[in-house]
Amino acid sequence: MSTANQSASALVVPYLRILAFERGASEHTLRAYSRELRQFAAWVAEHHADDPAKLEHTDIRAYLSSLYSNGLQKSSAARALAAIRSWFKWMASEGVVVQNPAALVSSPKLPKHLPRVPTMEELNGVLDHMGNLDDKTSAWPSRDRVILELLYGCGMRNAELASISLDDIDWSNETILLRGKGRKQRYAPLGDAAAEALRAYLPERVAALAALQPPAKEDALLINKRASGTLRLTTRSIGRIIKRIAIAYGLPPDVHPHTLRHAFGTHMLEEGADLRAIQELLGHARLSTTQRYTQLTTQTMTEVYDRTHPRARE
């Protein structure tokens, strides 16, 4: 399909299609890029006769200024700029624009917020007592323990966990096939604790499916106990389960599935794991992303030093 002489809003559609079908972008990314680009395209139509080829880097800066004027935070403006840059890069490759003016716009400097992760003792305490959860705290204790063991024990993303099917578990090699961002695949080692939790849950899963009327067949590892809607557990449901467990066991209420992924990387680094090995296990494309965990452990060590060493305080 020719992209020549199309309006900004019309050019958003084929780009989103490229993101979805050729680059394997997640639903979350597609929703975010669609929102940011449609809003920007509306601004272009209002200020520049709906022709993205006429835009310069100063115009994009003016758009970011308008976002700030409307009360948007720097983090939101940075997300908008990332979407605009990617869109212009694609338009340059299609010959719609001569160059990418957004590449000349600097990203807003964001404060570095290091996430607080639960300690090894806190998480081990929760996992050691998961079997004692009553029905008011957990609708399905054995399943919810699997969720916690896999998120923390394998360092997987929430979406990776939700997409696991039974065939993805390789019991002979003690690994699980994960489907990450951009359709990238990797194998995560299946630790003894996670394997034990799975063996306790799987018979209950079979019984739950057989009890449905009519009995159901489902490939998903994690399922809902009741046949209301899809049987496969969603990322949103997993998030709610983690929050409920965190509150029940006295963890910070802002704990979510990605917190456990951070805990995985942080605790492995604290125990002496190689940074590149952690990069592979987490499925990070760049080592710089993994190096963030160095900041987490350094911050922790500094806090301990300041609190305990006699020469740290006057």
PDB file of C-alpha atoms in Angstrom:
ATOM      1  CA  MET A   1       0.000   0.000   0.000  1.00  0.00           C
ATOM      2  CA  SER A   2       1.390   3.392  -1.005  1.00  0.00           C
ATOM      3  CA  THR A   3       2.066   5.774   1.853  1.00  0.00           C
ATOM      4  CA  ALA A   4       2.771   8.819  -0.299  1.00  0.00           C
ATOM      5  CA  ASN A   5       0.705  11.976   0.283  1.00  0.00           C
ATOM      6  CA  GLN A   6      -1.278  10.467   3.142  1.00  0.00           C
ATOM      7  CA  SER A   7      -2.403  12.404   6.188  1.00  0.00           C
ATOM      8  CA  ALA A   8      -0.683  11.947   9.530  1.00  0.00           C
ATOM      9  CA  SER A   9      -3.651  10.105  11.019  1.00  0.00           C
ATOM     10  CA  ALA A  10      -3.838   7.761   8.004  1.00  0.00           C
ATOM     11  CA  LEU A  11      -0.124   6.967   8.345  1.00  0.00           C
ATOM     12  CA  VAL A  12      -0.589   5.827  11.924  1.00  0.00           C
ATOM     13  CA  VAL A  13      -2.649   2.798  10.839  1.00  0.00           C
ATOM     14  CA  PRO A  14      -0.062   1.011   8.628  1.00  0.00           C
ATOM     15  CA  TYR A  15       2.667   1.675  11.185  1.00  0.00           C
ATOM     16  CA  LEU A  16       0.633   0.044  13.959  1.00  0.00           C
ATOM     17  CA  ARG A  17       0.074  -2.902  11.617  1.00  0.00           C
ATOM     18  CA  ILE A  18       3.836  -3.208  11.135  1.00  0.00           C
ATOM     19  CA  LEU A  19       4.334  -3.152  14.911  1.00  0.00           C
ATOM     20  CA  ALA A  20       1.765  -5.870  15.437  1.00  0.00           C
ATOM     21  CA  PHE A  21       2.497  -8.331  12.657  1.00  0.00           C
ATOM     22  CA  GLU A  22       6.160  -7.832  11.741  1.00  0.00           C
ATOM     23  CA  ARG A  23       7.727  -6.715  15.005  1.00  0.00           C
ATOM     24  CA  GLY A  24       5.538  -8.715  17.381  1.00  0.00           C
ATOM     25  CA  ALA A  25       4.760  -5.799  19.686  1.00  0.00           C
ATOM     26  CA  SER A  26       2.727  -6.611  22.777  1.00  0.00           C
ATOM     27  CA  GLU A  27      -0.880  -5.493  23.188  1.00  0.00           C
ATOM     28  CA  HIS A  28       0.254  -3.034  25.853  1.00  0.00           C
ATOM     29  CA  THR A  29       2.769  -1.449  23.438  1.00  0.00           C
ATOM     30  CA  LEU A  30       0.211  -1.285  20.641  1.00  0.00           C
ATOM     31  CA  ARG A  31      -2.337   0.446  22.864  1.00  0.00           C
ATOM     32  CA  ALA A  32       0.240   2.949  24.110  1.00  0.00           C
ATOM     33  CA  TYR A  33       1.635   3.742  20.632  1.00  0.00           C
ATOM     34  CA  SER A  34      -1.850   4.027  19.168  1.00  0.00           C
ATOM     35  CA  ARG A  35      -2.866   6.504  21.859  1.00  0.00           C
ATOM     36  CA  GLU A  36       0.302   8.613  21.610  1.00  0.00           C
ATOM     37  CA  LEU A  37       0.453   8.711  17.816  1.00  0.00           C
ATOM     38  CA  ARG A  38      -3.221   9.459  17.276  1.00  0.00           C
ATOM     39  CA  GLN A  39      -2.963  12.332  19.730  1.00  0.00           C
ATOM     40  CA  PHE A  40       0.144  13.636  17.957  1.00  0.00           C
ATOM     41  CA  ALA A  41      -1.491  13.217  14.526  1.00  0.00           C
ATOM     42  CA  ALA A  42      -4.437  15.314  15.710  1.00  0.00           C
ATOM     43  CA  TRP A  43      -2.005  18.030  16.807  1.00  0.00           C
ATOM     44  CA  VAL A  44      -0.236  17.873  13.410  1.00  0.00           C
ATOM     45  CA  ALA A  45      -3.575  18.220  11.604  1.00  0.00           C
ATOM     46  CA  GLU A  46      -4.387  21.291  13.637  1.00  0.00           C
ATOM     47  CA  HIS A  47      -1.016  23.047  13.379  1.00  0.00           C
ATOM     48  CA  HIS A  48       0.649  21.840  10.172  1.00  0.00           C
ATOM     49  CA  ALA A  49      -2.025  21.136   7.552  1.00  0.00           C
ATOM     50  CA  ASP A  50      -1.877  17.419   8.345  1.00  0.00           C
ATOM     51  CA  ASP A  51       1.438  16.898   6.547  1.00  0.00           C
ATOM     52  CA  PRO A  52       4.143  15.154   8.647  1.00  0.00           C
ATOM     53  CA  ALA A  53       6.723  15.838   5.922  1.00  0.00           C
ATOM     54  CA  LYS A  54       6.619  19.521   6.843  1.00  0.00           C
ATOM     55  CA  LEU A  55       7.530  18.917  10.480  1.00  0.00           C
ATOM     56  CA  GLU A  56      10.898  19.894  11.924  1.00  0.00           C
ATOM     57  CA  HIS A  57      12.449  19.065  15.268  1.00  0.00           C
ATOM     58  CA  THR A  58      11.326  22.430  16.630  1.00  0.00           C
ATOM     59  CA  ASP A  59       7.719  21.471  15.932  1.00  0.00           C
ATOM     60  CA  ILE A  60       8.096  18.253  17.927  1.00  0.00           C
ATOM     61  CA  ARG A  61       9.604  20.242  20.785  1.00  0.00           C
ATOM     62  CA  ALA A  62       6.580  22.540  20.593  1.00  0.00           C
ATOM     63  CA  TYR A  63       4.299  19.514  20.835  1.00  0.00           C
ATOM     64  CA  LEU A  64       6.133  18.270  23.921  1.00  0.00           C
ATOM     65  CA  SER A  65       5.798  21.738  25.429  1.00  0.00           C
ATOM     66  CA  SER A  66       2.048  21.547  24.872  1.00  0.00           C
ATOM     67  CA  LEU A  67       2.003  18.242  26.761  1.00  0.00           C
ATOM     68  CA  TYR A  68       3.816  19.850  29.690  1.00  0.00           C
ATOM     69  CA  SER A  69       1.348  22.762  29.588  1.00  0.00           C
ATOM     70  CA  ASN A  70      -1.482  20.250  29.952  1.00  0.00           C
ATOM     71  CA  GLY A  71       0.099  18.884  33.122  1.00  0.00           C
ATOM     72  CA  LEU A  72       1.799  15.763  31.725  1.00  0.00           C
ATOM     73  CA  GLN A  73       4.762  14.431  33.661  1.00  0.00           C
ATOM     74  CA  LYS A  74       8.197  14.008  32.103  1.00  0.00           C
ATOM     75  CA  SER A  75       7.767  10.243  32.021  1.00  0.00           C
ATOM     76  CA  SER A  76       4.583  10.593  29.948  1.00  0.00           C
ATOM     77  CA  ALA A  77       6.269  13.026  27.564  1.00  0.00           C
ATOM     78  CA  ALA A  78       9.191  10.614  27.195  1.00  0.00           C
ATOM     79  CA  ARG A  79       6.812   7.806  26.209  1.00  0.00           C
ATOM     80  CA  ALA A  80       5.158  10.073  23.644  1.00  0.00           C
ATOM     81  CA  LEU A  81       8.535  11.040  22.172  1.00  0.00           C
ATOM     82  CA  ALA A  82       9.602   7.382  21.938  1.00  0.00           C
ATOM     83  CA  ALA A  83       6.481   6.571  19.919  1.00  0.00           C
ATOM     84  CA  ILE A  84       6.950   9.609  17.658  1.00  0.00           C
ATOM     85  CA  ARG A  85      10.610   8.757  17.019  1.00  0.00           C
ATOM     86  CA  SER A  86       9.765   5.203  16.055  1.00  0.00           C
ATOM     87  CA  TRP A  87       6.944   6.356  13.796  1.00  0.00           C
ATOM     88  CA  PHE A  88       9.143   8.894  11.975  1.00  0.00           C
ATOM     89  CA  LYS A  89      11.894   6.297  11.562  1.00  0.00           C
ATOM     90  CA  TRP A  90       9.407   4.054   9.791  1.00  0.00           C
ATOM     91  CA  MET A  91       8.125   6.946   7.642  1.00  0.00           C
ATOM     92  CA  ALA A  92      11.712   7.769   6.634  1.00  0.00           C
ATOM     93  CA  SER A  93      12.217   4.146   5.550  1.00  0.00           C
ATOM     94  CA  GLU A  94       9.012   4.407   3.479  1.00  0.00           C
ATOM     95  CA  GLY A  95      10.084   7.663   1.850  1.00  0.00           C
ATOM     96  CA  VAL A  96       7.252   9.674   3.390  1.00  0.00           C
ATOM     97  CA  VAL A  97       9.752  12.007   5.062  1.00  0.00           C
ATOM     98  CA  VAL A  98      13.349  12.743   4.122  1.00  0.00           C
ATOM     99  CA  GLN A  99      14.719  12.344   7.628  1.00  0.00           C
ATOM    100  CA  ASN A 100      13.603  11.711  11.189  1.00  0.00           C
ATOM    101  CA  PRO A 101      13.225  15.117  12.901  1.00  0.00           C
ATOM    102  CA  ALA A 102      12.367  13.442  16.216  1.00  0.00           C
ATOM    103  CA  ALA A 103      15.907  12.021  16.369  1.00  0.00           C
ATOM    104  CA  LEU A 104      17.129  15.577  17.043  1.00  0.00           C
ATOM    105  CA  VAL A 105      14.859  15.995  20.069  1.00  0.00           C
ATOM    106  CA  SER A 106      16.408  15.055  23.399  1.00  0.00           C
ATOM    107  CA  SER A 107      14.434  12.840  25.746  1.00  0.00           C
ATOM    108  CA  PRO A 108      13.327  14.451  29.010  1.00  0.00           C
ATOM    109  CA  LYS A 109      15.704  13.643  31.849  1.00  0.00           C
ATOM    110  CA  LEU A 110      13.861  11.396  34.251  1.00  0.00           C
ATOM    111  CA  PRO A 111      14.680  10.829  37.903  1.00  0.00           C
ATOM    112  CA  LYS A 112      15.958   7.317  38.494  1.00  0.00           C
ATOM    113  CA  HIS A 113      13.547   5.517  40.784  1.00  0.00           C
ATOM    114  CA  LEU A 114      14.963   2.218  41.912  1.00  0.00           C
ATOM    115  CA  PRO A 115      12.185  -0.222  42.791  1.00  0.00           C
ATOM    116  CA  ARG A 116      12.148  -1.538  46.334  1.00  0.00           C
ATOM    117  CA  VAL A 117      12.241  -5.324  46.209  1.00  0.00           C
ATOM    118  CA  PRO A 118      11.343  -7.680  49.072  1.00  0.00           C
ATOM    119  CA  THR A 119      14.284  -9.355  50.765  1.00  0.00           C
ATOM    120  CA  MET A 120      15.161 -13.021  50.283  1.00  0.00           C
ATOM    121  CA  GLU A 121      13.934 -13.701  53.804  1.00  0.00           C
ATOM    122  CA  GLU A 122      10.574 -12.013  53.130  1.00  0.00           C
ATOM    123  CA  LEU A 123       9.908 -13.936  49.927  1.00  0.00           C
ATOM    124  CA  ASN A 124      11.099 -17.264  51.324  1.00  0.00           C
ATOM    125  CA  GLY A 125       8.823 -16.708  54.309  1.00  0.00           C
ATOM    126  CA  VAL A 126       5.825 -16.226  52.030  1.00  0.00           C
ATOM    127  CA  LEU A 127       6.652 -19.239  49.856  1.00  0.00           C
ATOM    128  CA  ASP A 128       7.286 -21.500  52.852  1.00  0.00           C
ATOM    129  CA  HIS A 129       3.803 -20.754  54.193  1.00  0.00           C
ATOM    130  CA  MET A 130       1.793 -20.644  50.970  1.00  0.00           C
ATOM    131  CA  GLY A 131       0.154 -23.995  51.738  1.00  0.00           C
ATOM    132  CA  ASN A 132      -1.495 -22.457  54.797  1.00  0.00           C
ATOM    133  CA  LEU A 133      -3.431 -19.840  52.839  1.00  0.00           C
ATOM    134  CA  ASP A 134      -7.159 -20.030  53.608  1.00  0.00           C
ATOM    135  CA  ASP A 135      -9.864 -19.648  50.975  1.00  0.00           C
ATOM    136  CA  LYS A 136     -10.389 -15.986  51.856  1.00  0.00           C
ATOM    137  CA  THR A 137      -6.824 -15.189  50.860  1.00  0.00           C
ATOM    138  CA  SER A 138      -6.403 -17.566  47.947  1.00  0.00           C
ATOM    139  CA  ALA A 139      -9.061 -19.151  45.788  1.00  0.00           C
ATOM    140  CA  TRP A 140      -6.581 -21.800  44.717  1.00  0.00           C
ATOM    141  CA  PRO A 141      -3.475 -22.082  46.961  1.00  0.00           C
ATOM    142  CA  SER A 142      -1.538 -24.645  44.871  1.00  0.00           C
ATOM    143  CA  ARG A 143      -2.002 -22.618  41.679  1.00  0.00           C
ATOM    144  CA  ASP A 144      -1.098 -19.362  43.378  1.00  0.00           C
ATOM    145  CA  ARG A 145       2.072 -20.900  44.768  1.00  0.00           C
ATOM    146  CA  VAL A 146       3.040 -21.895  41.213  1.00  0.00           C
ATOM    147  CA  ILE A 147       2.536 -18.273  40.154  1.00  0.00           C
ATOM    148  CA  LEU A 148       4.824 -17.012  42.905  1.00  0.00           C
ATOM    149  CA  GLU A 149       7.448 -19.730  42.382  1.00  0.00           C
ATOM    150  CA  LEU A 150       7.676 -19.111  38.639  1.00  0.00           C
ATOM    151  CA  LEU A 151       7.740 -15.313  38.828  1.00  0.00           C
ATOM    152  CA  TYR A 152      10.398 -15.253  41.542  1.00  0.00           C
ATOM    153  CA  GLY A 153      12.155 -18.532  40.772  1.00  0.00           C
ATOM    154  CA  CYS A 154      12.509 -17.955  37.015  1.00  0.00           C
ATOM    155  CA  GLY A 155      12.426 -14.159  36.766  1.00  0.00           C
ATOM    156  CA  MET A 156       9.839 -14.266  33.998  1.00  0.00           C
ATOM    157  CA  ARG A 157       7.561 -11.441  32.947  1.00  0.00           C
ATOM    158  CA  ASN A 158       3.867 -11.496  33.771  1.00  0.00           C
ATOM    159  CA  ALA A 159       2.915 -11.908  30.096  1.00  0.00           C
ATOM    160  CA  GLU A 160       5.438 -14.731  29.710  1.00  0.00           C
ATOM    161  CA  LEU A 161       3.911 -16.536  32.670  1.00  0.00           C
ATOM    162  CA  ALA A 162       0.351 -16.115  31.406  1.00  0.00           C
ATOM    163  CA  SER A 163       1.282 -17.503  27.971  1.00  0.00           C
ATOM    164  CA  ILE A 164       2.839 -20.764  29.246  1.00  0.00           C
ATOM    165  CA  SER A 165       1.118 -23.902  27.976  1.00  0.00           C
ATOM    166  CA  LEU A 166       1.620 -27.448  29.256  1.00  0.00           C
ATOM    167  CA  ASP A 167       3.798 -28.384  26.275  1.00  0.00           C
ATOM    168  CA  ASP A 168       6.215 -25.564  27.135  1.00  0.00           C
ATOM    169  CA  ILE A 169       7.401 -27.443  30.225  1.00  0.00           C
ATOM    170  CA  ASP A 170      10.315 -29.745  29.408  1.00  0.00           C
ATOM    171  CA  TRP A 171      10.497 -32.007  32.451  1.00  0.00           C
ATOM    172  CA  SER A 172      13.431 -34.063  31.131  1.00  0.00           C
ATOM    173  CA  ASN A 173      15.656 -30.996  30.746  1.00  0.00           C
ATOM    174  CA  GLU A 174      14.081 -29.101  33.670  1.00  0.00           C
ATOM    175  CA  THR A 175      13.330 -25.999  31.586  1.00  0.00           C
ATOM    176  CA  ILE A 176      10.334 -23.898  30.538  1.00  0.00           C
ATOM    177  CA  LEU A 177       9.976 -22.270  27.124  1.00  0.00           C
ATOM    178  CA  LEU A 178       9.150 -18.572  27.474  1.00  0.00           C
ATOM    179  CA  ARG A 179       7.881 -16.255  24.766  1.00  0.00           C
ATOM    180  CA  GLY A 180       9.210 -12.783  25.470  1.00  0.00           C
ATOM    181  CA  LYS A 181       9.012  -9.373  23.886  1.00  0.00           C
ATOM    182  CA  GLY A 182       9.184  -9.130  20.112  1.00  0.00           C
ATOM    183  CA  ARG A 183       8.365 -12.856  19.765  1.00  0.00           C
ATOM    184  CA  LYS A 184      11.766 -13.771  21.180  1.00  0.00           C
ATOM    185  CA  GLN A 185      11.941 -17.158  22.857  1.00  0.00           C
ATOM    186  CA  ARG A 186      14.220 -18.445  25.584  1.00  0.00           C
ATOM    187  CA  TYR A 187      14.404 -21.326  28.025  1.00  0.00           C
ATOM    188  CA  ALA A 188      14.243 -20.698  31.757  1.00  0.00           C
ATOM    189  CA  PRO A 189      15.579 -23.277  34.199  1.00  0.00           C
ATOM    190  CA  LEU A 190      12.918 -24.982  36.290  1.00  0.00           C
ATOM    191  CA  GLY A 191      14.163 -25.033  39.884  1.00  0.00           C
ATOM    192  CA  ASP A 192      13.325 -27.750  42.403  1.00  0.00           C
ATOM    193  CA  ALA A 193      10.901 -25.573  44.378  1.00  0.00           C
ATOM    194  CA  ALA A 194       8.984 -24.523  41.259  1.00  0.00           C
ATOM    195  CA  ALA A 195       8.891 -28.130  40.004  1.00  0.00           C
ATOM    196  CA  GLU A 196       7.529 -29.292  43.347  1.00  0.00           C
ATOM    197  CA  ALA A 197       4.829 -26.604  43.256  1.00  0.00           C
ATOM    198  CA  LEU A 198       3.879 -27.625  39.702  1.00  0.00           C
ATOM    199  CA  ARG A 199       3.564 -31.292  40.641  1.00  0.00           C
ATOM    200  CA  ALA A 200       1.222 -30.367  43.483  1.00  0.00           C
ATOM    201  CA  TYR A 201      -0.906 -28.137  41.254  1.00  0.00           C
ATOM    202  CA  LEU A 202      -1.223 -30.177  38.050  1.00  0.00           C
ATOM    203  CA  PRO A 203      -3.460 -32.954  39.442  1.00  0.00           C
ATOM    204  CA  GLU A 204      -5.765 -30.295  40.884  1.00  0.00           C
ATOM    205  CA  ARG A 205      -5.809 -28.589  37.496  1.00  0.00           C
ATOM    206  CA  VAL A 206      -6.895 -31.843  35.815  1.00  0.00           C
ATOM    207  CA  ALA A 207      -9.642 -32.316  38.390  1.00  0.00           C
ATOM    208  CA  ALA A 208     -10.856 -28.705  37.986  1.00  0.00           C
ATOM    209  CA  LEU A 209     -11.185 -29.098  34.199  1.00  0.00           C
ATOM    210  CA  ALA A 210     -12.945 -32.449  34.574  1.00  0.00           C
ATOM    211  CA  ALA A 211     -15.437 -30.925  37.007  1.00  0.00           C
ATOM    212  CA  LEU A 212     -16.619 -28.342  34.503  1.00  0.00           C
ATOM    213  CA  GLN A 213     -19.875 -28.954  32.676  1.00  0.00           C
ATOM    214  CA  PRO A 214     -19.132 -30.004  30.062  1.00  0.00           C
ATOM    215  CA  PRO A 215     -15.553 -31.094  30.925  1.00  0.00           C
ATOM    216  CA  ALA A 216     -13.080 -28.742  29.287  1.00  0.00           C
ATOM    217  CA  LYS A 217      -9.815 -29.138  27.451  1.00  0.00           C
ATOM    218  CA  GLU A 218      -7.281 -26.347  27.894  1.00  0.00           C
ATOM    219  CA  ASP A 219      -3.572 -26.057  27.027  1.00  0.00           C
ATOM    220  CA  ALA A 220      -2.876 -23.131  29.360  1.00  0.00           C
ATOM    221  CA  LEU A 221      -0.828 -23.946  32.441  1.00  0.00           C
ATOM    222  CA  LEU A 222      -2.587 -21.416  34.658  1.00  0.00           C
ATOM    223  CA  ILE A 223      -6.370 -21.534  34.520  1.00  0.00           C
ATOM    224  CA  ASN A 224      -9.359 -20.034  36.235  1.00  0.00           C
ATOM    225  CA  LYS A 225     -11.186 -22.345  38.584  1.00  0.00           C
ATOM    226  CA  ARG A 226     -14.554 -21.385  37.117  1.00  0.00           C
ATOM    227  CA  ALA A 227     -15.540 -21.443  33.454  1.00  0.00           C
ATOM    228  CA  SER A 228     -16.481 -17.768  33.200  1.00  0.00           C
ATOM    229  CA  GLY A 229     -14.988 -16.373  30.029  1.00  0.00           C
ATOM    230  CA  THR A 230     -11.557 -17.625  29.022  1.00  0.00           C
ATOM    231  CA  LEU A 231     -10.021 -20.423  31.071  1.00  0.00           C
ATOM    232  CA  ARG A 232      -6.457 -19.129  30.667  1.00  0.00           C
ATOM    233  CA  LEU A 233      -5.488 -16.839  33.518  1.00  0.00           C
ATOM    234  CA  THR A 234      -4.874 -13.263  32.319  1.00  0.00           C
ATOM    235  CA  THR A 235      -2.020 -10.958  33.288  1.00  0.00           C
ATOM    236  CA  ARG A 236      -4.524  -8.768  35.122  1.00  0.00           C
ATOM    237  CA  SER A 237      -5.727 -11.713  37.200  1.00  0.00           C
ATOM    238  CA  ILE A 238      -2.140 -12.682  38.012  1.00  0.00           C
ATOM    239  CA  GLY A 239      -1.488  -9.119  39.170  1.00  0.00           C
ATOM    240  CA  ARG A 240      -4.508  -9.227  41.483  1.00  0.00           C
ATOM    241  CA  ILE A 241      -3.407 -12.575  42.930  1.00  0.00           C
ATOM    242  CA  ILE A 242       0.097 -11.274  43.670  1.00  0.00           C
ATOM    243  CA  LYS A 243      -1.264  -8.133  45.332  1.00  0.00           C
ATOM    244  CA  ARG A 244      -3.631 -10.195  47.495  1.00  0.00           C
ATOM    245  CA  ILE A 245      -0.810 -12.494  48.612  1.00  0.00           C
ATOM    246  CA  ALA A 246       1.493  -9.520  49.301  1.00  0.00           C
ATOM    247  CA  ILE A 247      -1.078  -7.822  51.524  1.00  0.00           C
ATOM    248  CA  ALA A 248      -1.892 -11.088  53.340  1.00  0.00           C
ATOM    249  CA  TYR A 249       1.766 -11.664  54.225  1.00  0.00           C
ATOM    250  CA  GLY A 250       2.734  -8.134  55.139  1.00  0.00           C
ATOM    251  CA  LEU A 251       4.679  -7.252  52.008  1.00  0.00           C
ATOM    252  CA  PRO A 252       4.379  -3.712  50.618  1.00  0.00           C
ATOM    253  CA  PRO A 253       0.971  -3.260  48.934  1.00  0.00           C
ATOM    254  CA  ASP A 254       2.651  -1.999  45.744  1.00  0.00           C
ATOM    255  CA  VAL A 255       4.212  -5.428  45.082  1.00  0.00           C
ATOM    256  CA  HIS A 256       3.250  -6.643  41.609  1.00  0.00           C
ATOM    257  CA  PRO A 257       4.485  -9.397  39.257  1.00  0.00           C
ATOM    258  CA  HIS A 258       7.361  -7.293  37.916  1.00  0.00           C
ATOM    259  CA  THR A 259       8.541  -6.708  41.499  1.00  0.00           C
ATOM    260  CA  LEU A 260       9.268 -10.434  41.724  1.00  0.00           C
ATOM    261  CA  ARG A 261      11.240 -10.251  38.470  1.00  0.00           C
ATOM    262  CA  HIS A 262      13.320  -7.443  39.987  1.00  0.00           C
ATOM    263  CA  ALA A 263      13.776  -9.538  43.124  1.00  0.00           C
ATOM    264  CA  PHE A 264      15.005 -12.472  41.014  1.00  0.00           C
ATOM    265  CA  GLY A 265      17.732 -10.387  39.367  1.00  0.00           C
ATOM    266  CA  THR A 266      18.681  -8.497  42.522  1.00  0.00           C
ATOM    267  CA  HIS A 267      18.966 -11.554  44.732  1.00  0.00           C
ATOM    268  CA  MET A 268      20.973 -13.511  42.159  1.00  0.00           C
ATOM    269  CA  LEU A 269      23.416 -10.634  41.882  1.00  0.00           C
ATOM    270  CA  GLU A 270      23.680 -10.381  45.668  1.00  0.00           C
ATOM    271  CA  GLU A 271      24.528 -14.083  45.789  1.00  0.00           C
ATOM    272  CA  GLY A 272      27.359 -13.654  43.281  1.00  0.00           C
ATOM    273  CA  ALA A 273      25.775 -14.516  39.911  1.00  0.00           C
ATOM    274  CA  ASP A 274      27.477 -13.162  36.787  1.00  0.00           C
ATOM    275  CA  LEU A 275      25.727 -10.131  35.284  1.00  0.00           C
ATOM    276  CA  ARG A 276      25.695 -11.632  31.786  1.00  0.00           C
ATOM    277  CA  ALA A 277      24.168 -14.852  33.078  1.00  0.00           C
ATOM    278  CA  ILE A 278      21.409 -12.803  34.717  1.00  0.00           C
ATOM    279  CA  GLN A 279      20.929 -10.951  31.418  1.00  0.00           C
ATOM    280  CA  GLU A 280      20.322 -14.254  29.623  1.00  0.00           C
ATOM    281  CA  LEU A 281      17.975 -15.541  32.311  1.00  0.00           C
ATOM    282  CA  LEU A 282      15.898 -12.354  32.268  1.00  0.00           C
ATOM    283  CA  GLY A 283      15.869 -12.131  28.477  1.00  0.00           C
ATOM    284  CA  HIS A 284      17.265  -8.596  28.387  1.00  0.00           C
ATOM    285  CA  ALA A 285      18.371  -7.469  24.930  1.00  0.00           C
ATOM    286  CA  ARG A 286      20.947  -5.067  26.394  1.00  0.00           C
ATOM    287  CA  LEU A 287      23.334  -5.540  29.284  1.00  0.00           C
ATOM    288  CA  SER A 288      22.696  -1.932  30.326  1.00  0.00           C
ATOM    289  CA  THR A 289      19.172  -2.961  31.327  1.00  0.00           C
ATOM    290  CA  THR A 290      20.529  -5.707  33.561  1.00  0.00           C
ATOM    291  CA  GLN A 291      23.104  -3.347  35.076  1.00  0.00           C
ATOM    292  CA  ARG A 292      20.245  -1.594  36.830  1.00  0.00           C
ATOM    293  CA  TYR A 293      20.357  -4.399  39.368  1.00  0.00           C
ATOM    294  CA  THR A 294      23.887  -3.308  40.239  1.00  0.00           C
ATOM    295  CA  GLN A 295      22.373   0.002  41.324  1.00  0.00           C
ATOM    296  CA  LEU A 296      19.815  -1.844  43.446  1.00  0.00           C
ATOM    297  CA  THR A 297      22.403  -3.907  45.284  1.00  0.00           C
ATOM    298  CA  THR A 298      24.758  -0.939  45.679  1.00  0.00           C
ATOM    299  CA  GLN A 299      21.931   1.083  47.189  1.00  0.00           C
ATOM    300  CA  THR A 300      21.156  -1.745  49.614  1.00  0.00           C
ATOM    301  CA  MET A 301      24.796  -2.086  50.645  1.00  0.00           C
ATOM    302  CA  THR A 302      25.058   1.664  51.184  1.00  0.00           C
ATOM    303  CA  GLU A 303      21.976   1.666  53.422  1.00  0.00           C
ATOM    304  CA  VAL A 304      23.369  -1.210  55.496  1.00  0.00           C
ATOM    305  CA  TYR A 305      26.751   0.534  55.780  1.00  0.00           C
ATOM    306  CA  ASP A 306      25.205   3.838  56.838  1.00  0.00           C
ATOM    307  CA  ARG A 307      23.046   2.104  59.412  1.00  0.00           C
ATOM    308  CA  THR A 308      25.642  -0.216  60.956  1.00  0.00           C
ATOM    309  CA  HIS A 309      29.238   0.925  60.493  1.00  0.00           C
ATOM    310  CA  PRO A 310      30.572   3.120  63.319  1.00  0.00           C
ATOM    311  CA  ARG A 311      32.632   5.235  60.916  1.00  0.00           C
ATOM    312  CA  ALA A 312      29.660   5.914  58.627  1.00  0.00           C
ATOM    313  CA  ARG A 313      28.057   8.346  61.091  1.00  0.00           C
ATOM    314  CA  GLU A 314      29.460  11.273  62.984  1.00  0.00           C
TER     315      GLU A 314
END
